[in-house]
mmCIF file of C-alpha atoms and ligand atoms in Angstrom:
data_model
loop_
_atom_site.group_PDB
_atom_site.id
_atom_site.type_symbol
_atom_site.label_atom_id
_atom_site.label_comp_id
_atom_site.label_asym_id
_atom_site.label_seq_id
_atom_site.Cartn_x
_atom_site.Cartn_y
_atom_site.Cartn_z
ATOM 1 C CA MET A 1321 -25.938 23.376 -25.450
ATOM 2 C CA GLN A 1322 -22.995 24.916 -23.674
ATOM 3 C CA ASN A 1323 -19.734 23.321 -22.725
ATOM 4 C CA PRO A 1324 -19.812 23.779 -18.920
ATOM 5 C CA LEU A 1325 -16.149 24.699 -19.037
ATOM 6 C CA GLY A 1326 -17.237 27.839 -20.862
ATOM 7 C CA SER A 1327 -17.230 28.645 -24.554
ATOM 8 C CA ALA A 1328 -13.613 29.783 -24.547
ATOM 9 C CA GLY A 1329 -12.613 26.847 -26.715
ATOM 10 C CA LYS A 1330 -11.520 24.770 -23.745
ATOM 11 C CA LEU A 1331 -11.236 21.125 -24.706
ATOM 12 C CA ILE A 1332 -12.536 18.483 -22.301
ATOM 13 C CA LYS A 1333 -9.542 16.157 -22.135
ATOM 14 C CA LEU A 1334 -9.913 12.397 -22.498
ATOM 15 C CA SER A 1335 -7.664 11.849 -19.497
ATOM 16 C CA LYS A 1336 -5.247 13.783 -17.329
ATOM 17 C CA SER A 1337 -3.515 13.600 -13.979
ATOM 18 C CA SER A 1338 -4.968 15.284 -10.913
ATOM 19 C CA ILE A 1339 -2.201 17.069 -9.033
ATOM 20 C CA SER A 1340 -2.594 18.893 -5.703
ATOM 21 C CA GLN A 1341 -0.295 21.249 -3.834
ATOM 22 C CA ALA A 1342 1.023 18.287 -1.818
ATOM 23 C CA GLU A 1343 2.654 16.680 -4.893
ATOM 24 C CA LYS A 1344 4.158 20.025 -5.944
ATOM 25 C CA SER A 1345 5.636 20.639 -2.493
ATOM 26 C CA ALA A 1346 7.010 17.102 -2.335
ATOM 27 C CA VAL A 1347 8.815 17.553 -5.656
ATOM 28 C CA MET A 1348 10.231 20.886 -4.487
ATOM 29 C CA GLY A 1349 11.522 19.117 -1.377
ATOM 30 C CA VAL A 1350 13.438 16.604 -3.488
ATOM 31 C CA LEU A 1351 14.787 19.357 -5.734
ATOM 32 C CA ASP A 1352 15.975 21.286 -2.658
ATOM 33 C CA ARG A 1353 17.710 18.223 -1.226
ATOM 34 C CA GLY A 1354 19.437 17.652 -4.562
ATOM 35 C CA MET A 1355 19.322 13.824 -4.687
ATOM 36 C CA PHE A 1356 17.291 12.927 -7.748
ATOM 37 C CA GLY A 1357 18.256 9.304 -8.383
ATOM 38 C CA MET A 1358 16.987 6.219 -6.601
ATOM 39 C CA GLY A 1359 17.183 6.899 -2.863
ATOM 40 C CA ALA A 1360 15.208 7.539 0.309
ATOM 41 C CA GLU A 1361 11.964 8.658 -1.406
ATOM 42 C CA VAL A 1362 11.837 5.503 -3.517
ATOM 43 C CA GLN A 1363 12.295 3.375 -0.406
ATOM 44 C CA LYS A 1364 9.507 5.343 1.303
ATOM 45 C CA PHE A 1365 7.163 4.872 -1.651
ATOM 46 C CA GLU A 1366 7.924 1.131 -1.765
ATOM 47 C CA ASP A 1367 7.257 0.848 1.974
ATOM 48 C CA ALA A 1368 3.945 2.702 1.645
ATOM 49 C CA LEU A 1369 2.904 0.512 -1.301
ATOM 50 C CA SER A 1370 3.913 -2.643 0.608
ATOM 51 C CA GLN A 1371 1.678 -1.503 3.445
ATOM 52 C CA TYR A 1372 -1.133 -0.886 0.959
ATOM 53 C CA PHE A 1373 -0.863 -4.313 -0.698
ATOM 54 C CA GLY A 1374 0.313 -6.335 2.300
ATOM 55 C CA ARG A 1375 3.151 -7.612 0.128
ATOM 56 C CA ASN A 1376 6.598 -6.546 -0.948
ATOM 57 C CA VAL A 1377 6.820 -4.110 -3.856
ATOM 58 C CA VAL A 1378 9.620 -3.044 -6.214
ATOM 59 C CA CYS A 1379 9.299 0.285 -8.041
ATOM 60 C CA VAL A 1380 10.627 0.835 -11.550
ATOM 61 C CA VAL A 1381 10.696 3.514 -14.223
ATOM 62 C CA ASN A 1382 7.350 2.637 -15.869
ATOM 63 C CA GLY A 1383 4.688 -0.043 -16.192
ATOM 64 C CA THR A 1384 6.190 -1.521 -19.353
ATOM 65 C CA ALA A 1385 9.510 -2.067 -17.553
ATOM 66 C CA ALA A 1386 7.590 -3.650 -14.657
ATOM 67 C CA LEU A 1387 6.052 -6.209 -17.023
ATOM 68 C CA GLN A 1388 9.331 -6.918 -18.796
ATOM 69 C CA LEU A 1389 11.295 -7.366 -15.556
ATOM 70 C CA ALA A 1390 8.595 -9.592 -14.021
ATOM 71 C CA LEU A 1391 8.892 -11.882 -17.054
ATOM 72 C CA GLU A 1392 12.704 -11.737 -17.086
ATOM 73 C CA ALA A 1393 12.936 -12.518 -13.374
ATOM 74 C CA ALA A 1394 10.503 -15.425 -13.814
ATOM 75 C CA GLY A 1395 12.913 -16.875 -16.378
ATOM 76 C CA ILE A 1396 10.531 -16.348 -19.303
ATOM 77 C CA GLY A 1397 12.350 -15.508 -22.527
ATOM 78 C CA VAL A 1398 13.487 -16.760 -25.915
ATOM 79 C CA GLY A 1399 11.399 -19.686 -27.168
ATOM 80 C CA ASP A 1400 8.629 -19.118 -24.626
ATOM 81 C CA GLU A 1401 5.048 -18.035 -25.318
ATOM 82 C CA VAL A 1402 2.837 -15.772 -23.208
ATOM 83 C CA LEU A 1403 -0.962 -15.703 -23.555
ATOM 84 C CA VAL A 1404 -2.265 -12.124 -23.609
ATOM 85 C CA PRO A 1405 -5.411 -10.422 -24.917
ATOM 86 C CA SER A 1406 -4.870 -8.759 -28.295
ATOM 87 C CA LEU A 1407 -7.047 -5.867 -27.094
ATOM 88 C CA THR A 1408 -4.475 -4.125 -24.901
ATOM 89 C CA TYR A 1409 -1.995 -1.288 -25.010
ATOM 90 C CA VAL A 1410 0.997 -2.207 -27.175
ATOM 91 C CA ALA A 1411 3.078 -1.945 -23.966
ATOM 92 C CA SER A 1412 1.924 -5.444 -22.902
ATOM 93 C CA PHE A 1413 3.108 -6.914 -26.215
ATOM 94 C CA GLN A 1414 6.384 -4.966 -26.338
ATOM 95 C CA ALA A 1415 7.198 -5.978 -22.756
ATOM 96 C CA ILE A 1416 6.778 -9.651 -23.654
ATOM 97 C CA SER A 1417 8.899 -9.336 -26.777
ATOM 98 C CA ALA A 1418 11.514 -7.244 -24.916
ATOM 99 C CA ALA A 1419 11.918 -10.231 -22.586
ATOM 100 C CA GLY A 1420 12.592 -12.332 -25.716
ATOM 101 C CA ALA A 1421 9.304 -14.241 -25.505
ATOM 102 C CA THR A 1422 6.435 -14.395 -28.009
ATOM 103 C CA PRO A 1423 3.075 -12.794 -27.207
ATOM 104 C CA VAL A 1424 0.166 -15.034 -28.255
ATOM 105 C CA PRO A 1425 -2.908 -12.847 -28.903
ATOM 106 C CA CYS A 1426 -6.090 -14.130 -27.242
ATOM 107 C CA ASP A 1427 -9.721 -13.091 -27.481
ATOM 108 C CA VAL A 1428 -11.813 -11.241 -24.898
ATOM 109 C CA PHE A 1429 -15.281 -11.613 -23.401
ATOM 110 C CA GLU A 1430 -17.900 -9.511 -25.138
ATOM 111 C CA ASP A 1431 -19.366 -7.957 -21.957
ATOM 112 C CA THR A 1432 -16.147 -6.869 -20.177
ATOM 113 C CA LEU A 1433 -13.395 -6.993 -22.855
ATOM 114 C CA THR A 1434 -11.246 -8.986 -20.413
ATOM 115 C CA LEU A 1435 -9.353 -12.171 -21.270
ATOM 116 C CA ASN A 1436 -11.706 -14.869 -22.590
ATOM 117 C CA THR A 1437 -10.918 -17.892 -20.441
ATOM 118 C CA ALA A 1438 -13.181 -20.157 -22.497
ATOM 119 C CA ASP A 1439 -10.732 -20.434 -25.388
ATOM 120 C CA LEU A 1440 -7.394 -20.101 -23.572
ATOM 121 C CA ALA A 1441 -6.774 -23.842 -23.765
ATOM 122 C CA SER A 1442 -6.919 -23.764 -27.575
ATOM 123 C CA ARG A 1443 -3.951 -21.332 -27.632
ATOM 124 C CA LEU A 1444 -1.792 -23.530 -25.402
ATOM 125 C CA THR A 1445 1.379 -25.113 -26.805
ATOM 126 C CA GLU A 1446 4.441 -26.838 -25.316
ATOM 127 C CA LYS A 1447 6.067 -23.402 -25.252
ATOM 128 C CA THR A 1448 3.404 -21.600 -23.203
ATOM 129 C CA LYS A 1449 4.976 -20.394 -19.950
ATOM 130 C CA ALA A 1450 2.738 -17.612 -18.700
ATOM 131 C CA VAL A 1451 -0.589 -15.874 -19.014
ATOM 132 C CA MET A 1452 -0.881 -12.082 -18.815
ATOM 133 C CA PRO A 1453 -4.458 -10.996 -18.098
ATOM 134 C CA VAL A 1454 -5.106 -7.287 -18.677
ATOM 135 C CA HIS A 1455 -7.548 -5.713 -16.207
ATOM 136 C CA TYR A 1456 -9.274 -3.706 -18.907
ATOM 137 C CA ALA A 1457 -10.763 -0.423 -17.626
ATOM 138 C CA GLY A 1458 -9.969 -1.592 -14.082
ATOM 139 C CA ASN A 1459 -12.001 -4.810 -14.342
ATOM 140 C CA PRO A 1460 -10.031 -7.968 -13.376
ATOM 141 C CA GLY A 1461 -12.450 -10.109 -15.387
ATOM 142 C CA ASP A 1462 -12.675 -13.808 -14.528
ATOM 143 C CA LEU A 1463 -9.492 -13.911 -12.467
ATOM 144 C CA ASP A 1464 -10.367 -17.132 -10.609
ATOM 145 C CA ALA A 1465 -10.700 -18.999 -13.908
ATOM 146 C CA ILE A 1466 -7.361 -17.590 -15.082
ATOM 147 C CA TYR A 1467 -5.599 -18.797 -11.917
ATOM 148 C CA LEU A 1468 -7.263 -22.225 -12.178
ATOM 149 C CA PHE A 1469 -6.110 -22.520 -15.781
ATOM 150 C CA ALA A 1470 -2.573 -21.438 -14.860
ATOM 151 C CA GLU A 1471 -2.418 -23.918 -12.021
ATOM 152 C CA LYS A 1472 -3.597 -26.751 -14.253
ATOM 153 C CA TYR A 1473 -0.930 -26.087 -16.899
ATOM 154 C CA LYS A 1474 1.817 -24.861 -14.537
ATOM 155 C CA LEU A 1475 1.940 -21.341 -15.964
ATOM 156 C CA ARG A 1476 3.046 -18.132 -14.280
ATOM 157 C CA VAL A 1477 0.420 -15.380 -14.026
ATOM 158 C CA ILE A 1478 1.837 -11.901 -14.629
ATOM 159 C CA GLU A 1479 -1.150 -9.559 -14.263
ATOM 160 C CA ASP A 1480 -1.068 -6.390 -16.351
ATOM 161 C CA ALA A 1481 -2.812 -4.323 -13.684
ATOM 162 C CA ALA A 1482 -1.908 -0.977 -15.278
ATOM 163 C CA HIS A 1483 -5.615 0.020 -15.332
ATOM 164 C CA ALA A 1484 -6.491 -1.491 -11.979
ATOM 165 C CA PHE A 1485 -4.775 0.360 -9.140
ATOM 166 C CA GLY A 1486 -7.311 0.290 -6.288
ATOM 167 C CA SER A 1487 -9.617 -2.278 -7.892
ATOM 168 C CA SER A 1488 -10.556 -5.431 -6.025
ATOM 169 C CA TYR A 1489 -11.787 -8.872 -7.006
ATOM 170 C CA LYS A 1490 -14.060 -10.817 -4.634
ATOM 171 C CA SER A 1491 -13.225 -8.350 -1.840
ATOM 172 C CA LYS A 1492 -9.466 -8.764 -2.281
ATOM 173 C CA ARG A 1493 -7.380 -5.888 -3.583
ATOM 174 C CA ILE A 1494 -5.682 -6.534 -6.952
ATOM 175 C CA GLY A 1495 -1.995 -7.066 -6.215
ATOM 176 C CA SER A 1496 -2.612 -8.279 -2.661
ATOM 177 C CA TYR A 1497 -2.861 -11.935 -3.660
ATOM 178 C CA GLY A 1498 -2.099 -14.296 -6.537
ATOM 179 C CA ASP A 1499 1.235 -14.603 -8.375
ATOM 180 C CA THR A 1500 2.568 -11.255 -9.644
ATOM 181 C CA ALA A 1501 0.873 -7.965 -10.569
ATOM 182 C CA CYS A 1502 2.413 -5.027 -12.441
ATOM 183 C CA PHE A 1503 1.084 -1.483 -12.111
ATOM 184 C CA SER A 1504 1.730 1.694 -14.080
ATOM 185 C CA PHE A 1505 1.968 5.157 -12.513
ATOM 186 C CA ASP A 1506 2.164 7.077 -15.781
ATOM 187 C CA GLY A 1507 0.547 10.506 -15.891
ATOM 188 C CA ILE A 1508 -3.005 9.381 -16.633
ATOM 189 C CA LYS A 1509 -3.284 6.179 -14.580
ATOM 190 C CA ASN A 1510 -5.398 5.819 -11.385
ATOM 191 C CA ILE A 1511 -2.464 7.187 -9.409
ATOM 192 C CA THR A 1512 0.674 8.693 -10.931
ATOM 193 C CA SER A 1513 4.307 9.282 -10.088
ATOM 194 C CA GLY A 1514 4.809 11.280 -13.298
ATOM 195 C CA GLU A 1515 6.064 8.169 -15.018
ATOM 196 C CA GLY A 1516 6.634 4.993 -13.033
ATOM 197 C CA GLY A 1517 5.475 1.506 -12.243
ATOM 198 C CA CYS A 1518 5.799 -1.305 -9.735
ATOM 199 C CA ILE A 1519 5.822 -5.056 -9.331
ATOM 200 C CA VAL A 1520 3.938 -6.696 -6.450
ATOM 201 C CA SER A 1521 4.528 -10.382 -5.903
ATOM 202 C CA ALA A 1522 4.265 -13.317 -3.557
ATOM 203 C CA ASP A 1523 7.595 -14.512 -4.959
ATOM 204 C CA GLU A 1524 10.435 -13.015 -2.885
ATOM 205 C CA VAL A 1525 13.106 -14.540 -5.125
ATOM 206 C CA LEU A 1526 11.548 -12.872 -8.155
ATOM 207 C CA LEU A 1527 11.424 -9.475 -6.402
ATOM 208 C CA GLU A 1528 15.038 -9.766 -5.258
ATOM 209 C CA LYS A 1529 16.094 -10.463 -8.824
ATOM 210 C CA ILE A 1530 14.140 -7.450 -10.104
ATOM 211 C CA ARG A 1531 15.926 -5.220 -7.551
ATOM 212 C CA ASP A 1532 19.208 -6.068 -9.322
ATOM 213 C CA LEU A 1533 17.869 -6.082 -12.897
ATOM 214 C CA ARG A 1534 16.532 -2.508 -12.554
ATOM 215 C CA LEU A 1535 20.048 -1.298 -11.622
ATOM 216 C CA LEU A 1536 21.938 -2.610 -14.664
ATOM 217 C CA GLY A 1537 22.272 -6.022 -13.019
ATOM 218 C CA VAL A 1538 24.540 -4.658 -10.274
ATOM 219 C CA LYS A 1539 24.149 -7.088 -7.390
ATOM 220 C CA ASN A 1540 22.731 -5.874 -4.069
ATOM 221 C CA ASP A 1541 22.949 -2.154 -4.874
ATOM 222 C CA THR A 1542 19.440 -1.304 -3.642
ATOM 223 C CA GLN A 1543 20.198 -1.019 0.100
ATOM 224 C CA ASN A 1544 23.198 1.228 -0.555
ATOM 225 C CA ARG A 1545 21.122 3.531 -2.768
ATOM 226 C CA TYR A 1546 18.460 3.803 -0.072
ATOM 227 C CA SER A 1547 21.052 5.025 2.393
ATOM 228 C CA GLY A 1548 22.377 7.599 -0.068
ATOM 229 C CA ARG A 1549 25.427 5.621 -1.155
ATOM 230 C CA ARG A 1550 26.152 3.374 -4.100
ATOM 231 C CA THR A 1551 28.067 0.210 -4.766
ATOM 232 C CA TRP A 1552 31.478 0.664 -6.404
ATOM 233 C CA GLU A 1553 32.952 -2.821 -6.058
ATOM 234 C CA PHE A 1554 30.372 -5.135 -7.597
ATOM 235 C CA ASP A 1555 29.715 -8.087 -9.806
ATOM 236 C CA VAL A 1556 27.278 -8.407 -12.709
ATOM 237 C CA THR A 1557 26.211 -11.855 -13.880
ATOM 238 C CA GLU A 1558 23.422 -11.118 -16.356
ATOM 239 C CA GLN A 1559 21.790 -8.554 -18.622
ATOM 240 C CA GLY A 1560 20.301 -5.687 -16.614
ATOM 241 C CA TRP A 1561 18.575 -2.408 -17.447
ATOM 242 C CA ARG A 1562 18.533 1.144 -16.159
ATOM 243 C CA TYR A 1563 14.918 0.860 -15.052
ATOM 244 C CA HIS A 1564 14.996 2.226 -11.498
ATOM 245 C CA MET A 1565 12.575 4.871 -10.219
ATOM 246 C CA SER A 1566 13.855 8.338 -9.259
ATOM 247 C CA ASN A 1567 13.250 10.223 -6.001
ATOM 248 C CA ILE A 1568 11.371 12.932 -7.919
ATOM 249 C CA MET A 1569 8.880 10.381 -9.215
ATOM 250 C CA ALA A 1570 8.525 8.632 -5.852
ATOM 251 C CA ALA A 1571 7.811 11.955 -4.108
ATOM 252 C CA ILE A 1572 4.802 12.452 -6.414
ATOM 253 C CA GLY A 1573 3.723 8.827 -5.950
ATOM 254 C CA ILE A 1574 3.786 9.018 -2.140
ATOM 255 C CA GLU A 1575 1.351 11.958 -2.161
ATOM 256 C CA GLN A 1576 -0.873 10.379 -4.821
ATOM 257 C CA LEU A 1577 -1.091 7.169 -2.792
ATOM 258 C CA LYS A 1578 -2.369 9.205 0.192
ATOM 259 C CA ARG A 1579 -5.079 10.639 -2.111
ATOM 260 C CA SER A 1580 -5.806 7.339 -3.875
ATOM 261 C CA GLU A 1581 -9.102 6.578 -2.147
ATOM 262 C CA ASN A 1582 -10.520 10.017 -3.000
ATOM 263 C CA LEU A 1583 -9.281 9.804 -6.577
ATOM 264 C CA ALA A 1584 -10.796 6.330 -6.957
ATOM 265 C CA HIS A 1585 -14.115 7.428 -5.474
ATOM 266 C CA LYS A 1586 -14.307 10.324 -7.921
ATOM 267 C CA ARG A 1587 -13.677 8.043 -10.897
ATOM 268 C CA GLN A 1588 -16.356 5.639 -9.664
ATOM 269 C CA GLU A 1589 -18.955 8.373 -9.181
ATOM 270 C CA LEU A 1590 -18.288 9.830 -12.643
ATOM 271 C CA ALA A 1591 -18.528 6.401 -14.292
ATOM 272 C CA LYS A 1592 -21.811 5.724 -12.485
ATOM 273 C CA ARG A 1593 -23.112 9.025 -13.827
ATOM 274 C CA TYR A 1594 -22.275 7.914 -17.387
ATOM 275 C CA HIS A 1595 -24.128 4.681 -16.695
ATOM 276 C CA SER A 1596 -27.287 6.426 -15.554
ATOM 277 C CA ASN A 1597 -27.104 8.828 -18.508
ATOM 278 C CA LEU A 1598 -26.373 6.273 -21.223
ATOM 279 C CA SER A 1599 -27.497 2.807 -20.152
ATOM 280 C CA CYS A 1600 -30.774 2.950 -22.104
ATOM 281 C CA GLN A 1601 -29.425 4.907 -25.055
ATOM 282 C CA LYS A 1602 -29.932 3.428 -28.532
ATOM 283 C CA GLY A 1603 -26.637 3.007 -30.408
ATOM 284 C CA VAL A 1604 -24.556 2.696 -27.232
ATOM 285 C CA ARG A 1605 -23.548 -0.454 -25.392
ATOM 286 C CA LEU A 1606 -21.843 -0.049 -22.009
ATOM 287 C CA LEU A 1607 -19.442 -2.593 -20.548
ATOM 288 C CA GLN A 1608 -20.443 -4.637 -17.555
ATOM 289 C CA ALA A 1609 -18.948 -3.117 -14.437
ATOM 290 C CA SER A 1610 -19.318 -3.087 -10.683
ATOM 291 C CA TYR A 1611 -18.072 0.214 -9.338
ATOM 292 C CA ALA A 1612 -18.247 -0.961 -5.737
ATOM 293 C CA HIS A 1613 -15.120 -3.025 -6.556
ATOM 294 C CA GLN A 1614 -13.693 -1.656 -9.767
ATOM 295 C CA VAL A 1615 -11.847 1.640 -10.123
ATOM 296 C CA PRO A 1616 -12.521 2.694 -13.723
ATOM 297 C CA HIS A 1617 -9.360 3.886 -15.425
ATOM 298 C CA ILE A 1618 -11.099 4.627 -18.731
ATOM 299 C CA PHE A 1619 -14.723 4.734 -19.931
ATOM 300 C CA PRO A 1620 -14.987 2.837 -23.223
ATOM 301 C CA ILE A 1621 -18.348 2.312 -24.925
ATOM 302 C CA ILE A 1622 -19.315 0.193 -27.929
ATOM 303 C CA LEU A 1623 -21.135 2.045 -30.678
ATOM 304 C CA GLY A 1624 -23.987 0.530 -32.692
ATOM 305 C CA GLU A 1625 -23.030 -1.167 -35.963
ATOM 306 C CA ASN A 1626 -24.732 1.457 -38.129
ATOM 307 C CA LEU A 1627 -22.650 4.308 -36.676
ATOM 308 C CA ASP A 1628 -19.419 5.584 -38.180
ATOM 309 C CA ARG A 1629 -16.955 6.057 -35.346
ATOM 310 C CA GLU A 1630 -14.872 8.745 -37.037
ATOM 311 C CA THR A 1631 -17.976 10.846 -37.734
ATOM 312 C CA ILE A 1632 -19.005 10.581 -34.068
ATOM 313 C CA ARG A 1633 -15.475 11.427 -32.905
ATOM 314 C CA GLU A 1634 -15.334 14.479 -35.189
ATOM 315 C CA PHE A 1635 -18.764 15.626 -34.000
ATOM 316 C CA LEU A 1636 -17.655 15.366 -30.357
ATOM 317 C CA TYR A 1637 -14.379 17.108 -31.091
ATOM 318 C CA GLY A 1638 -16.434 19.913 -32.626
ATOM 319 C CA HIS A 1639 -18.149 20.118 -29.240
ATOM 320 C CA GLU A 1640 -14.753 20.391 -27.519
ATOM 321 C CA ILE A 1641 -14.775 16.797 -26.313
ATOM 322 C CA GLU A 1642 -11.698 14.652 -26.817
ATOM 323 C CA THR A 1643 -12.252 10.899 -27.239
ATOM 324 C CA GLY A 1644 -9.950 7.899 -27.579
ATOM 325 C CA ILE A 1645 -9.761 4.324 -28.844
ATOM 326 C CA HIS A 1646 -8.654 1.557 -26.455
ATOM 327 C CA TYR A 1647 -7.217 -0.173 -28.415
ATOM 328 C CA LYS A 1648 -6.249 -1.080 -31.920
ATOM 329 C CA PRO A 1649 -5.735 -4.854 -31.436
ATOM 330 C CA ASN A 1650 -2.082 -5.897 -31.390
ATOM 331 C CA HIS A 1651 -2.564 -8.782 -33.829
ATOM 332 C CA LEU A 1652 -3.275 -6.141 -36.496
ATOM 333 C CA LEU A 1653 0.092 -4.409 -35.948
ATOM 334 C CA THR A 1654 2.842 -5.379 -38.390
ATOM 335 C CA LYS A 1655 5.229 -6.561 -35.682
ATOM 336 C CA PHE A 1656 2.713 -8.826 -33.964
ATOM 337 C CA GLN A 1657 0.428 -9.841 -36.814
ATOM 338 C CA LEU A 1658 -1.091 -13.286 -36.834
ATOM 339 C CA LYS A 1659 -1.560 -15.499 -39.847
ATOM 340 C CA SER A 1660 -4.906 -16.774 -38.622
ATOM 341 C CA HIS A 1661 -7.066 -14.066 -37.128
ATOM 342 C CA ASP A 1662 -9.039 -16.365 -34.891
ATOM 343 C CA LEU A 1663 -10.229 -13.640 -32.521
ATOM 344 C CA PRO A 1664 -13.943 -13.226 -33.321
ATOM 345 C CA VAL A 1665 -14.985 -10.868 -30.501
ATOM 346 C CA THR A 1666 -11.934 -8.613 -30.831
ATOM 347 C CA ASN A 1667 -12.289 -8.427 -34.599
ATOM 348 C CA ARG A 1668 -16.013 -7.700 -34.422
ATOM 349 C CA ILE A 1669 -15.775 -5.022 -31.734
ATOM 350 C CA TYR A 1670 -12.611 -2.987 -32.093
ATOM 351 C CA LYS A 1671 -13.849 -0.701 -34.877
ATOM 352 C CA ARG A 1672 -16.812 0.271 -32.698
ATOM 353 C CA LEU A 1673 -14.860 1.112 -29.543
ATOM 354 C CA LEU A 1674 -14.945 4.703 -28.379
ATOM 355 C CA THR A 1675 -13.568 6.005 -25.083
ATOM 356 C CA LEU A 1676 -15.248 8.978 -23.398
ATOM 357 C CA PRO A 1677 -13.374 11.404 -21.098
ATOM 358 C CA LEU A 1678 -12.787 10.180 -17.550
ATOM 359 C CA HIS A 1679 -10.435 11.669 -14.977
ATOM 360 C CA PRO A 1680 -10.836 12.886 -11.386
ATOM 361 C CA ASP A 1681 -10.936 16.599 -12.246
ATOM 362 C CA LEU A 1682 -14.181 16.261 -14.244
ATOM 363 C CA ASN A 1683 -17.559 17.029 -12.638
ATOM 364 C CA PHE A 1684 -21.141 15.808 -13.135
ATOM 365 C CA ASP A 1685 -22.033 18.811 -15.340
ATOM 366 C CA GLU A 1686 -19.269 17.861 -17.725
ATOM 367 C CA ILE A 1687 -20.282 14.178 -17.741
ATOM 368 C CA ASP A 1688 -23.875 15.269 -18.504
ATOM 369 C CA TYR A 1689 -22.683 17.567 -21.286
ATOM 370 C CA ILE A 1690 -20.568 14.782 -22.818
ATOM 371 C CA SER A 1691 -23.489 12.334 -22.548
ATOM 372 C CA LYS A 1692 -25.921 14.771 -24.204
ATOM 373 C CA SER A 1693 -23.427 15.574 -26.939
ATOM 374 C CA LEU A 1694 -22.935 11.866 -27.631
ATOM 375 C CA ILE A 1695 -26.695 11.318 -27.843
ATOM 376 C CA LEU A 1696 -26.966 14.261 -30.234
ATOM 377 C CA ALA A 1697 -24.071 12.859 -32.300
ATOM 378 C CA ILE A 1698 -25.884 9.532 -32.601
ATOM 379 C CA GLU A 1699 -29.231 11.143 -33.498
ATOM 380 C CA THR A 1700 -27.597 13.394 -36.071
ATOM 381 C CA ASN A 1701 -25.397 10.758 -37.674
ATOM 382 C CA GLY A 1702 -27.280 7.463 -37.094
HETATM 383 C C1 LIG B 1006 -0.217 2.174 -19.274
HETATM 384 C C2 LIG B 1006 -0.229 0.741 -19.619
HETATM 385 C C3 LIG B 1006 0.927 -0.064 -19.608
HETATM 386 C C4 LIG B 1006 2.311 0.479 -19.500
HETATM 387 O O1 LIG B 1006 2.559 1.352 -18.507
HETATM 388 P P1 LIG B 1006 3.611 2.566 -18.768
HETATM 389 O O2 LIG B 1006 3.821 3.066 -17.375
HETATM 390 O O3 LIG B 1006 2.944 3.541 -19.651
HETATM 391 O O4 LIG B 1006 4.845 1.973 -19.349
HETATM 392 C C5 LIG B 1006 0.790 -1.414 -19.823
HETATM 393 N N1 LIG B 1006 -0.404 -1.969 -20.080
HETATM 394 C C6 LIG B 1006 -1.541 -1.252 -20.130
HETATM 395 C C7 LIG B 1006 -2.831 -1.939 -20.399
HETATM 396 C C8 LIG B 1006 -1.482 0.136 -19.922
HETATM 397 O O5 LIG B 1006 -2.600 0.867 -20.013
#
């Protein structure tokens, strides 16, 4: 079996950004104009995103900062608790703790690995102020149930939509409705601005606050920056951060947004190909997904109990295929560890998670090669 990329020792990457000439030219334009900070390009990117979501958008330096600032601006901090799945990137947990609040690890549903709404109530205390669902692999999970729960207990919903740019739920685009959604535009996400992130919200007061917090708390600086000036005489009333987006990043983001439908379509077609190759394969369980609505950011599978994940990973690496693990649960990290590990699905599944390569520059031949190599790995090592 031949790696379709050729036998020149070329690794099939787990994930990567897909960059066209348009992004390169846009960056060169910013470099030529010589204004790299937060200015006209950022405003243009925010306007284009607002058009896309039908809501106002604030761009920041990355997705983690987006989550932290959304919490800060919602007044969630010291003494408060936020419900969040343990099975997420450590960024969700660090953002909550950066805001001063305590992340409370929750379990996930077995079939989608999204927040398990059935046991949310058991994690509720007097201190619970928000719930942060993570749209794992682009799947928003049971979002209606999350919003019903939040409404019942008067909680904010800060969606970690880092995986879900372009996904929709019940025909509505993620970010276009509900409380507040945070996206990441880091290099491997559904669209990228190099690094970057944004907050989309129904709450205008929250967004206005974030506009100040991202600029070191300097009040009303955003409009000046957009017209190429800055504020010299100003007041600061609270802790702020240097979390703004730069023109260089926004220039990339603007071009990626124009390509977003094509990039999403490619991801969906590749994921469907994995499904047709692997859905009946012994030793592999695929997550439930609907690629008419969901833009898959990653392609995680669950290996059979008798298989040793490291052996499979090594075998695939030997076939020039890079794999990943999304994620080591946060309640097993020293900083966030729990005394009672009452997370049965997460604890049962995480050692069997394996993520296969998925990014828009792959083709069907490569997906078929990866699928065949995985099947061979299972047959050889099962
Ligand atoms: C990427 C990611 C983030 C953070 O975004 P950055 O832009 O990398 O800071 C947060 N949560 C999840 C689930 C992510 O995958």
